[in-house]
Short mmCIF file of C-alpha atoms in Angstrom, two decimals:
data_model
loop_
_atom_site.label_atom_id
_atom_site.label_comp_id
_atom_site.label_asym_id
_atom_site.label_seq_id
_atom_site.Cartn_x
_atom_site.Cartn_y
_atom_site.Cartn_z
CA MET X 1 0.00 0.00 0.00
CA THR X 2 1.19 3.53 -0.77
CA THR X 3 0.46 6.11 1.89
CA ARG X 4 1.78 9.49 2.93
CA HIS X 5 2.05 9.23 6.66
CA ASP X 6 3.03 12.88 7.03
CA THR X 7 -0.55 13.81 6.10
CA PRO X 8 -3.01 13.17 8.95
CA ASP X 9 -6.08 12.75 6.76
CA ILE X 10 -4.38 10.11 4.63
CA PHE X 11 -3.05 8.32 7.70
CA ALA X 12 -6.68 7.72 8.70
CA LEU X 13 -6.98 5.57 5.56
CA SER X 14 -4.04 3.34 6.52
CA GLU X 15 -6.31 0.30 7.00
CA ILE X 16 -7.05 0.19 3.27
CA HIS X 17 -5.36 -2.73 1.49
CA GLY X 18 -5.05 -1.03 -1.89
CA PRO X 19 -3.06 2.08 -2.83
CA VAL X 20 -3.92 5.46 -1.34
CA LEU X 21 -2.50 8.24 -3.48
CA ARG X 22 -2.39 12.01 -3.70
CA PRO X 23 -1.41 14.36 -6.56
CA GLY X 24 2.30 14.05 -7.22
CA ASP X 25 2.54 10.37 -6.25
CA PRO X 26 4.07 8.30 -9.09
CA ALA X 27 1.00 6.12 -9.75
CA TYR X 28 -1.61 8.85 -9.22
CA ALA X 29 -2.24 9.68 -12.91
CA ASP X 30 -2.77 6.04 -13.89
CA GLU X 31 -5.10 5.49 -10.91
CA VAL X 32 -7.45 8.37 -11.80
CA THR X 33 -7.52 7.96 -15.59
CA GLY X 34 -10.50 6.16 -17.14
CA PHE X 35 -11.53 5.15 -20.65
CA ASN X 36 -13.06 8.51 -21.51
CA LEU X 37 -10.16 10.96 -21.55
CA ALA X 38 -12.43 14.00 -21.97
CA ALA X 39 -12.60 14.52 -18.19
CA LEU X 40 -9.36 15.11 -16.29
CA HIS X 41 -9.75 13.86 -12.72
CA THR X 42 -7.77 15.69 -10.02
CA PRO X 43 -9.09 14.40 -6.68
CA ASP X 44 -7.29 15.20 -3.43
CA VAL X 45 -7.13 11.46 -2.71
CA VAL X 46 -7.63 8.34 -4.81
CA VAL X 47 -8.14 4.92 -3.24
CA GLY X 48 -7.54 1.75 -5.28
CA ALA X 49 -10.11 -0.50 -3.60
CA THR X 50 -9.39 -4.22 -3.46
CA GLY X 51 -12.69 -5.29 -1.87
CA PRO X 52 -15.80 -4.19 0.01
CA ASP X 53 -13.81 -3.55 3.21
CA ASP X 54 -11.71 -0.91 1.47
CA ILE X 55 -14.83 0.84 0.23
CA VAL X 56 -16.41 0.76 3.69
CA THR X 57 -13.25 2.24 5.23
CA ALA X 58 -13.01 4.93 2.56
CA MET X 59 -16.65 5.89 2.90
CA ARG X 60 -16.47 6.07 6.70
CA TRP X 61 -13.43 8.33 6.41
CA ALA X 62 -15.26 10.52 3.87
CA LYS X 63 -18.26 10.81 6.18
CA ALA X 64 -16.07 11.69 9.18
CA THR X 65 -14.18 14.36 7.23
CA ASP X 66 -17.15 15.56 5.12
CA THR X 67 -15.22 14.77 1.95
CA PRO X 68 -17.19 14.38 -1.29
CA VAL X 69 -16.82 10.99 -2.98
CA ALA X 70 -16.83 9.67 -6.54
CA VAL X 71 -16.37 6.13 -7.82
CA GLN X 72 -14.88 4.83 -11.07
CA ALA X 73 -14.41 1.34 -12.48
CA THR X 74 -13.61 1.50 -16.22
CA GLY X 75 -14.30 5.20 -16.73
CA HIS X 76 -16.42 4.78 -19.86
CA GLY X 77 -18.83 7.29 -18.36
CA ALA X 78 -16.12 9.69 -17.19
CA ASN X 79 -17.59 12.80 -18.78
CA PHE X 80 -17.46 14.94 -15.63
CA PRO X 81 -14.12 15.96 -14.03
CA ILE X 82 -13.64 14.89 -10.41
CA GLU X 83 -11.96 17.88 -8.77
CA GLN X 84 -10.88 17.66 -5.14
CA GLY X 85 -12.53 15.12 -2.83
CA LEU X 86 -12.04 11.35 -2.83
CA LEU X 87 -12.12 9.07 -5.88
CA ILE X 88 -12.59 5.34 -5.23
CA ASN X 89 -11.24 3.24 -8.08
CA THR X 90 -12.83 -0.24 -8.15
CA ALA X 91 -10.93 -1.52 -11.21
CA ARG X 92 -9.11 -4.19 -9.14
CA MET X 93 -12.41 -5.81 -8.08
CA THR X 94 -13.07 -8.00 -11.11
CA ASP X 95 -14.28 -11.27 -9.58
CA VAL X 96 -17.17 -13.01 -11.39
CA ARG X 97 -18.83 -16.14 -10.01
CA ILE X 98 -21.27 -18.12 -12.17
CA ASP X 99 -23.98 -20.32 -10.69
CA PRO X 100 -25.08 -22.51 -13.63
CA THR X 101 -27.85 -24.08 -11.52
CA THR X 102 -29.68 -20.78 -11.02
CA GLY X 103 -28.35 -19.17 -14.21
CA THR X 104 -26.97 -16.19 -12.30
CA ALA X 105 -23.69 -14.32 -11.91
CA THR X 106 -22.29 -12.52 -8.88
CA ILE X 107 -20.26 -9.65 -10.28
CA ALA X 108 -17.80 -7.47 -8.37
CA ALA X 109 -17.65 -3.68 -8.60
CA GLY X 110 -14.90 -3.35 -11.20
CA ALA X 111 -15.74 -6.23 -13.53
CA LYS X 112 -16.29 -5.58 -17.21
CA TRP X 113 -18.86 -7.34 -19.34
CA SER X 114 -15.97 -9.12 -21.05
CA HIS X 115 -15.13 -10.73 -17.69
CA VAL X 116 -18.74 -11.90 -17.34
CA MET X 117 -18.90 -13.24 -20.89
CA ALA X 118 -15.66 -15.21 -20.45
CA ALA X 119 -16.88 -16.76 -17.19
CA ALA X 120 -20.42 -17.50 -18.42
CA ALA X 121 -19.64 -18.88 -21.91
CA PRO X 122 -18.45 -22.35 -20.76
CA HIS X 123 -21.91 -22.82 -19.20
CA GLY X 124 -23.78 -21.73 -22.35
CA LEU X 125 -24.77 -18.47 -20.66
CA ALA X 126 -24.21 -14.77 -21.37
CA GLY X 127 -24.78 -11.38 -19.79
CA LEU X 128 -27.13 -8.68 -21.07
CA SER X 129 -24.36 -6.40 -22.28
CA GLY X 130 -24.38 -3.11 -24.12
CA THR X 131 -22.56 -2.34 -27.36
CA SER X 132 -19.10 -2.74 -25.79
CA THR X 133 -18.09 -5.54 -23.43
CA ASP X 134 -15.19 -3.35 -22.31
CA ALA X 135 -17.64 -1.28 -20.25
CA GLY X 136 -18.07 -1.89 -16.53
CA VAL X 137 -21.08 -3.92 -15.42
CA ILE X 138 -21.98 -1.87 -12.35
CA GLY X 139 -22.09 1.65 -13.76
CA TYR X 140 -23.88 0.41 -16.88
CA THR X 141 -26.53 -1.42 -14.83
CA LEU X 142 -27.06 1.39 -12.32
CA GLY X 143 -28.02 3.61 -15.26
CA GLY X 144 -30.56 1.01 -16.41
CA GLY X 145 -28.26 -0.66 -18.91
CA LEU X 146 -29.26 -0.35 -22.60
CA PRO X 147 -28.45 -3.79 -24.07
CA VAL X 148 -27.71 -4.80 -27.64
CA LEU X 149 -30.54 -7.32 -27.17
CA GLY X 150 -32.79 -4.93 -25.27
CA ARG X 151 -35.90 -5.36 -27.45
CA ALA X 152 -35.69 -9.10 -26.82
CA TYR X 153 -34.86 -9.13 -23.09
CA GLY X 154 -35.40 -5.66 -21.61
CA TYR X 155 -32.98 -3.53 -19.62
CA ALA X 156 -30.04 -4.96 -17.71
CA ALA X 157 -31.55 -3.53 -14.51
CA ASP X 158 -34.59 -5.78 -15.04
CA LEU X 159 -32.47 -8.90 -14.47
CA VAL X 160 -30.75 -7.80 -11.24
CA ARG X 161 -31.69 -9.89 -8.21
CA SER X 162 -29.70 -8.08 -5.50
CA PHE X 163 -26.97 -5.57 -4.72
CA GLN X 164 -24.32 -5.33 -2.05
CA VAL X 165 -23.83 -1.60 -1.51
CA VAL X 166 -21.98 0.76 0.82
CA THR X 167 -24.20 3.73 1.66
CA PRO X 168 -22.69 7.11 2.61
CA ASP X 169 -23.10 6.35 6.31
CA GLY X 170 -20.39 3.70 5.86
CA ARG X 171 -22.74 0.72 6.19
CA LEU X 172 -22.48 -2.33 3.95
CA ARG X 173 -26.06 -3.29 3.03
CA GLU X 174 -27.85 -5.97 1.05
CA ALA X 175 -30.59 -4.58 -1.20
CA ASP X 176 -33.19 -6.74 -2.91
CA PRO X 177 -37.00 -6.71 -3.23
CA GLN X 178 -37.42 -7.99 0.35
CA HIS X 179 -34.54 -6.20 2.07
CA GLU X 180 -34.11 -2.45 1.57
CA PRO X 181 -36.67 -2.36 -1.29
CA GLU X 182 -36.46 1.43 -1.70
CA LEU X 183 -32.67 1.25 -2.01
CA PHE X 184 -33.11 -1.57 -4.52
CA TRP X 185 -35.49 0.65 -6.51
CA ALA X 186 -33.13 3.62 -6.57
CA LEU X 187 -30.09 1.57 -7.61
CA ARG X 188 -31.82 0.30 -10.75
CA GLY X 189 -31.88 3.35 -13.01
CA GLY X 190 -30.99 6.03 -10.45
CA LYS X 191 -27.25 5.76 -11.16
CA GLY X 192 -24.84 6.04 -8.21
CA ASN X 193 -26.79 8.50 -6.12
CA VAL X 194 -27.48 6.44 -3.00
CA GLY X 195 -24.35 4.34 -2.51
CA ILE X 196 -21.33 2.57 -3.97
CA VAL X 197 -22.16 -0.92 -5.19
CA THR X 198 -19.55 -3.53 -4.29
CA SER X 199 -21.26 -6.38 -6.19
CA LEU X 200 -24.54 -7.45 -7.76
CA VAL X 201 -26.30 -10.69 -8.59
CA THR X 202 -27.98 -10.83 -11.98
CA GLU X 203 -29.74 -13.36 -14.15
CA LEU X 204 -27.92 -14.56 -17.26
CA LEU X 205 -29.26 -15.49 -20.70
CA PRO X 206 -29.20 -19.11 -21.90
CA LEU X 207 -28.02 -17.85 -25.29
CA PRO X 208 -24.51 -19.02 -26.26
CA ARG X 209 -24.80 -17.74 -29.84
CA LEU X 210 -26.67 -15.07 -31.76
CA TYR X 211 -27.07 -13.78 -35.31
CA GLY X 212 -25.64 -10.32 -35.68
CA GLY X 213 -23.31 -7.84 -37.32
CA GLY X 214 -23.48 -4.78 -39.52
CA ILE X 215 -24.77 -3.94 -43.00
CA TYR X 216 -22.63 -1.08 -44.36
CA CYS X 217 -23.49 1.09 -47.34
CA PRO X 218 -21.44 4.00 -48.72
CA GLY X 219 -22.48 7.29 -47.10
CA GLU X 220 -24.10 8.65 -50.25
CA HIS X 221 -26.83 6.01 -49.80
CA THR X 222 -27.63 7.11 -46.24
CA GLU X 223 -31.13 8.36 -47.02
CA ALA X 224 -32.24 5.23 -48.90
CA LEU X 225 -31.01 2.92 -46.14
CA LEU X 226 -32.43 5.05 -43.34
CA ARG X 227 -35.90 5.32 -44.86
CA ALA X 228 -35.98 1.59 -45.57
CA TRP X 229 -34.82 0.83 -42.00
CA ALA X 230 -37.38 3.21 -40.44
CA ASP X 231 -40.24 1.52 -42.34
CA TRP X 232 -38.81 -1.93 -41.58
CA THR X 233 -38.70 -1.30 -37.80
CA ARG X 234 -42.49 -1.00 -37.78
CA THR X 235 -42.85 -4.55 -39.08
CA VAL X 236 -40.31 -6.65 -37.19
CA PRO X 237 -40.94 -8.83 -34.12
CA ASP X 238 -39.85 -7.70 -30.67
CA GLU X 239 -36.84 -9.98 -30.72
CA MET X 240 -35.25 -8.15 -33.66
CA CYS X 241 -32.81 -5.56 -32.31
CA SER X 242 -31.23 -2.94 -34.53
CA ALA X 243 -29.75 0.54 -34.82
CA PHE X 244 -29.13 2.84 -37.78
CA THR X 245 -25.78 4.63 -37.65
CA ILE X 246 -24.00 7.28 -39.72
CA LEU X 247 -20.24 6.83 -39.33
CA ARG X 248 -17.38 9.10 -40.36
CA LEU X 249 -14.41 6.97 -39.43
CA PRO X 250 -10.89 8.34 -39.07
CA PRO X 251 -7.98 6.75 -40.98
CA ILE X 252 -6.40 5.07 -37.96
CA PRO X 253 -5.03 1.50 -37.64
CA GLN X 254 -7.56 0.54 -34.95
CA ILE X 255 -10.33 0.59 -37.58
CA PRO X 256 -10.23 -2.41 -39.96
CA GLU X 257 -10.10 -2.13 -43.71
CA PRO X 258 -12.13 -1.39 -45.77
CA LEU X 259 -14.07 0.70 -43.23
CA ARG X 260 -11.03 2.77 -42.20
CA GLY X 261 -11.30 6.42 -43.15
CA GLY X 262 -14.73 5.98 -44.75
CA PHE X 263 -18.15 7.65 -44.63
CA TRP X 264 -20.75 4.95 -43.99
CA ALA X 265 -24.39 4.28 -43.32
CA ARG X 266 -24.87 1.15 -41.25
CA VAL X 267 -27.62 -0.97 -39.77
CA ALA X 268 -26.42 -3.00 -36.80
CA ILE X 269 -28.36 -6.22 -36.22
CA ALA X 270 -28.75 -8.53 -33.22
CA TRP X 271 -31.18 -11.44 -33.46
CA PRO X 272 -31.40 -14.16 -30.77
CA GLY X 273 -33.57 -16.53 -32.82
CA LEU X 274 -32.83 -18.99 -35.61
CA PRO X 275 -30.29 -17.59 -38.09
CA ALA X 276 -32.45 -18.47 -41.11
CA GLU X 277 -35.34 -16.47 -39.64
CA GLY X 278 -33.02 -13.55 -38.96
CA ALA X 279 -31.65 -13.64 -42.51
CA ALA X 280 -35.17 -13.61 -43.93
CA LEU X 281 -36.13 -10.66 -41.71
CA ILE X 282 -33.17 -8.49 -42.73
CA ALA X 283 -33.37 -9.31 -46.46
CA PRO X 284 -35.17 -6.01 -47.24
CA LEU X 285 -32.31 -4.06 -45.70
CA ARG X 286 -29.75 -5.85 -47.84
CA GLU X 287 -31.77 -4.82 -50.90
CA ALA X 288 -32.44 -1.20 -49.87
CA ALA X 289 -29.08 0.21 -50.99
CA PRO X 290 -25.75 -1.03 -52.37
CA VAL X 291 -24.03 -3.03 -49.61
CA ALA X 292 -20.26 -2.60 -49.44
CA VAL X 293 -19.56 -4.60 -46.27
CA ASP X 294 -21.83 -7.19 -44.63
CA THR X 295 -20.63 -8.69 -41.33
CA VAL X 296 -23.94 -10.23 -40.21
CA GLU X 297 -23.31 -13.85 -39.23
CA VAL X 298 -23.78 -16.42 -36.49
CA MET X 299 -21.38 -15.57 -33.67
CA ASP X 300 -20.61 -16.55 -30.12
CA HIS X 301 -22.52 -14.28 -27.76
CA ALA X 302 -19.20 -13.35 -26.13
CA ALA X 303 -18.10 -11.89 -29.51
CA LEU X 304 -20.91 -9.33 -29.77
CA ASP X 305 -18.38 -6.47 -29.86
CA ARG X 306 -18.19 -7.32 -33.58
CA ILE X 307 -21.72 -5.99 -34.07
CA HIS X 308 -21.11 -2.30 -33.28
CA MET X 309 -17.29 -2.39 -33.39
CA GLU X 310 -16.87 0.36 -30.81
CA PRO X 311 -13.40 1.72 -30.00
CA GLN X 312 -11.43 -0.41 -27.56
CA ASP X 313 -8.74 2.15 -26.73
CA PRO X 314 -9.22 5.16 -24.41
CA LEU X 315 -10.24 8.39 -26.15
CA PRO X 316 -11.73 11.80 -25.32
CA GLY X 317 -15.41 11.42 -26.21
CA ARG X 318 -18.31 13.87 -26.20
CA GLU X 319 -21.60 11.98 -26.12
CA SER X 320 -25.22 13.02 -25.87
CA CYS X 321 -28.66 11.54 -26.50
CA LEU X 322 -32.40 12.13 -26.78
CA LEU X 323 -35.43 9.84 -26.42
CA LEU X 324 -38.02 9.85 -29.22
CA ARG X 325 -41.62 8.70 -28.95
CA ASP X 326 -41.72 8.08 -32.71
CA LEU X 327 -39.70 8.56 -35.88
CA THR X 328 -41.80 10.76 -38.16
CA PRO X 329 -40.93 11.72 -41.76
CA ASP X 330 -40.05 15.24 -40.56
CA ALA X 331 -37.79 13.79 -37.87
CA ILE X 332 -36.01 11.66 -40.48
CA ARG X 333 -35.54 14.67 -42.74
CA THR X 334 -34.13 16.75 -39.91
CA PHE X 335 -31.80 13.94 -38.84
CA LEU X 336 -30.49 13.63 -42.40
CA ASP X 337 -29.97 17.39 -42.64
CA GLN X 338 -27.93 17.36 -39.44
CA GLY X 339 -25.83 14.24 -39.95
CA GLY X 340 -26.35 12.87 -43.46
CA PRO X 341 -24.46 13.53 -46.70
CA ALA X 342 -25.72 17.13 -46.79
CA ALA X 343 -23.70 17.81 -43.63
CA GLY X 344 -20.51 16.92 -45.53
CA VAL X 345 -17.90 14.22 -45.11
CA ASP X 346 -15.98 16.54 -42.76
CA HIS X 347 -18.85 16.74 -40.28
CA PRO X 348 -17.12 16.58 -36.86
CA LEU X 349 -19.23 13.88 -35.18
CA LEU X 350 -17.77 10.39 -35.40
CA MET X 351 -21.19 8.79 -35.03
CA VAL X 352 -24.84 9.74 -35.02
CA GLU X 353 -27.26 6.92 -34.38
CA ILE X 354 -30.94 6.04 -34.06
CA ARG X 355 -31.64 3.00 -31.91
CA HIS X 356 -34.88 1.04 -32.28
CA MET X 357 -36.42 0.80 -28.80
CA GLY X 358 -39.68 -0.79 -27.64
CA GLY X 359 -40.25 -4.53 -27.40
CA ALA X 360 -39.28 -5.91 -23.99
CA MET X 361 -37.87 -2.50 -23.02
CA SER X 362 -41.38 -1.05 -23.18
CA ARG X 363 -42.70 -3.48 -20.58
CA PRO X 364 -42.51 -2.72 -16.84
CA SER X 365 -39.77 -4.38 -14.84
CA PRO X 366 -40.97 -7.36 -12.73
CA VAL X 367 -39.90 -5.25 -9.73
CA GLU X 368 -40.46 -1.49 -9.98
CA ASP X 369 -37.34 0.53 -10.79
CA ALA X 370 -36.20 4.05 -11.74
CA VAL X 371 -35.71 3.41 -15.49
CA CYS X 372 -37.66 6.10 -17.36
CA SER X 373 -37.17 5.26 -21.04
CA ARG X 374 -39.77 2.53 -21.45
CA ASP X 375 -42.17 4.75 -23.42
CA ALA X 376 -39.62 5.62 -26.12
CA LEU X 377 -39.81 3.87 -29.48
CA TYR X 378 -36.53 5.33 -30.76
CA PHE X 379 -33.43 6.89 -29.30
CA ILE X 380 -30.78 9.21 -30.79
CA ASP X 381 -27.21 9.32 -29.58
CA SER X 382 -23.99 10.78 -30.89
CA VAL X 383 -20.25 10.71 -30.21
CA GLY X 384 -17.49 13.14 -31.14
CA ILE X 385 -13.77 12.70 -30.45
CA MET X 386 -12.27 15.87 -28.98
CA ALA X 387 -8.66 15.50 -30.08
CA ALA X 388 -7.71 19.22 -30.00
CA PRO X 389 -9.35 22.54 -29.01
CA PRO X 390 -10.56 23.47 -32.55
CA ALA X 391 -12.04 19.98 -32.96
CA ALA X 392 -13.64 20.17 -29.53
CA GLU X 393 -15.34 23.45 -30.42
CA ALA X 394 -16.64 22.05 -33.71
CA ILE X 395 -17.91 18.90 -31.98
CA GLU X 396 -19.68 20.90 -29.29
CA GLN X 397 -21.34 23.12 -31.90
CA ALA X 398 -22.42 20.13 -34.03
CA THR X 399 -23.77 18.34 -30.95
CA GLN X 400 -25.82 21.34 -29.87
CA GLN X 401 -27.15 21.86 -33.39
CA LEU X 402 -28.20 18.21 -33.72
CA TYR X 403 -30.19 18.10 -30.50
CA THR X 404 -31.68 21.56 -30.91
CA ALA X 405 -32.96 20.52 -34.34
CA MET X 406 -34.27 17.17 -33.08
CA ALA X 407 -35.83 18.57 -29.89
CA PRO X 408 -39.31 19.09 -31.45
CA TYR X 409 -39.47 15.33 -32.15
CA GLY X 410 -38.08 14.29 -28.76
CA MET X 411 -39.63 13.58 -25.40
CA GLY X 412 -37.46 16.10 -23.57
CA ARG X 413 -35.66 13.28 -21.78
CA THR X 414 -32.34 11.49 -21.97
CA MET X 415 -30.82 8.26 -20.66
CA VAL X 416 -28.51 8.84 -17.73
CA ASN X 417 -25.64 6.65 -18.99
CA ILE X 418 -25.43 8.46 -22.34
CA HIS X 419 -26.58 11.91 -21.22
CA GLY X 420 -23.09 13.35 -21.57
CA THR X 421 -21.63 16.00 -19.30
CA PRO X 422 -24.38 16.90 -16.81
CA GLY X 423 -25.33 20.56 -16.61
CA ASP X 424 -27.48 22.31 -14.03
CA GLU X 425 -30.20 20.58 -12.03
CA GLN X 426 -32.82 21.12 -14.73
CA ASP X 427 -30.54 19.45 -17.27
CA ARG X 428 -29.70 16.51 -14.98
CA ALA X 429 -33.35 15.92 -14.23
CA ARG X 430 -34.02 15.17 -17.92
CA ALA X 431 -32.78 11.61 -17.36
CA TRP X 432 -35.98 10.82 -15.44
CA THR X 433 -39.65 11.72 -15.36
CA PRO X 434 -40.50 14.47 -12.83
CA GLU X 435 -42.14 11.93 -10.52
CA VAL X 436 -39.15 9.58 -10.51
CA TYR X 437 -36.71 12.47 -10.12
CA GLU X 438 -38.53 13.72 -7.02
CA ARG X 439 -38.56 10.20 -5.57
CA LEU X 440 -34.82 9.93 -6.19
CA ARG X 441 -34.33 13.26 -4.42
CA ARG X 442 -36.21 11.92 -1.40
CA ASP X 443 -34.10 8.76 -1.41
CA LYS X 444 -30.99 10.88 -1.72
CA ALA X 445 -32.08 12.80 1.38
CA THR X 446 -32.56 9.49 3.21
CA TYR X 447 -29.32 7.75 2.26
CA ASP X 448 -27.01 10.70 1.47
CA PRO X 449 -28.33 13.79 3.28
CA SER X 450 -24.87 15.43 3.25
CA ASN X 451 -24.63 14.91 -0.51
CA LEU X 452 -21.24 13.19 -0.33
CA LEU X 453 -21.95 11.48 -3.68
CA ARG X 454 -22.18 14.77 -5.57
CA TYR X 455 -20.04 14.10 -8.64
CA GLY X 456 -21.15 12.91 -12.07
CA HIS X 457 -24.87 12.73 -12.80
CA ALA X 458 -25.85 13.58 -9.24
CA VAL X 459 -29.30 14.22 -7.80
CA THR X 460 -29.65 16.90 -5.15
CA PRO X 461 -31.22 15.76 -1.84
CA ALA X 462 -34.83 16.87 -1.31
#
């Protein structure tokens, strides 16, 4: 363990088994840096937790010293700089235990979906992951968890059976529908506002393989593919999961040929049923425009990163999103104006996407939760890579223009995991309905009245 015993406040953390670092310590920069490099973290103290005991000790110290606290596992959602205070890094806590009899996994605070997939695959099971298995399970699930197979199976939060969580009073609690039901509610969709989760138990899918990949057309055919996809989404069964994406890919080695450096329109497909049925369902998309690359195939569930092919290396990303109740012809036209060929091949956003929602995601969770996107039929999100100040300015301007233009077709709400850098309270509240937001504020007042967990997408106590 690394400590600075000349500093009384750090000495109080000497019982922690992992590193305890301050600015200037050799390993400090590595300990605070996450996947998203857009936010530079500069906490007064960073603790590299090795288990629940370390988190309990750190939280009790924070409560005693009135020090604000943030937590980070992989840092995929690190779009808000942590300045001052205490940062708890859970990246060392990667244990995953599979129970094939119950079809469940017990997942520690810092585990990625790739860890879960690797552990579950030998049992013919898989986790309900998002578009990148490099993302952390806990942060993803606390925000609801938007899965690749969401239309077929619902939100990741729907499958959670229990949490082990350290609340800001320094207590390690078990939360499930019978024990601490209100805490259980707030942890599923309310993000990290009421405690730091040390592990969760979730159901797995008995789905070792799926049919999925991407259908890529040259960017000049964006409109034809988008209009065909929009009409097609109104006809497909709930189990068909898809997203339409406009991609302007940089010429870097991490992107495979022939996609590298290209302007593309893509439909990403994930189908959990028989491959022949999936192929028949997507046939109209393959005929809608000239297909340059087609990666749709039967794959191991653990290989689903091949569907969306998201970046695997850290980068400075600016993301944002908007929920849509429907996708009208005017909305399609506006979307094309903002991100299609008319916007030019030099448009600064790496990706603009429309996700088909509904299906199982539209149905209530078996146990009530704080997820507030069940009434959306579509969802827009975007990503820009802020490599330098001029690029950052152009990306910010393009992002604002996109969502201002699409606002008339939106529901006025976002999803907390993809909201982007949170603004004022009115902006943060857009991740939930007014009723759910007020309930979260009351829970915040119950579990975190001093507002120690005030970083990131934080809710203010009632």
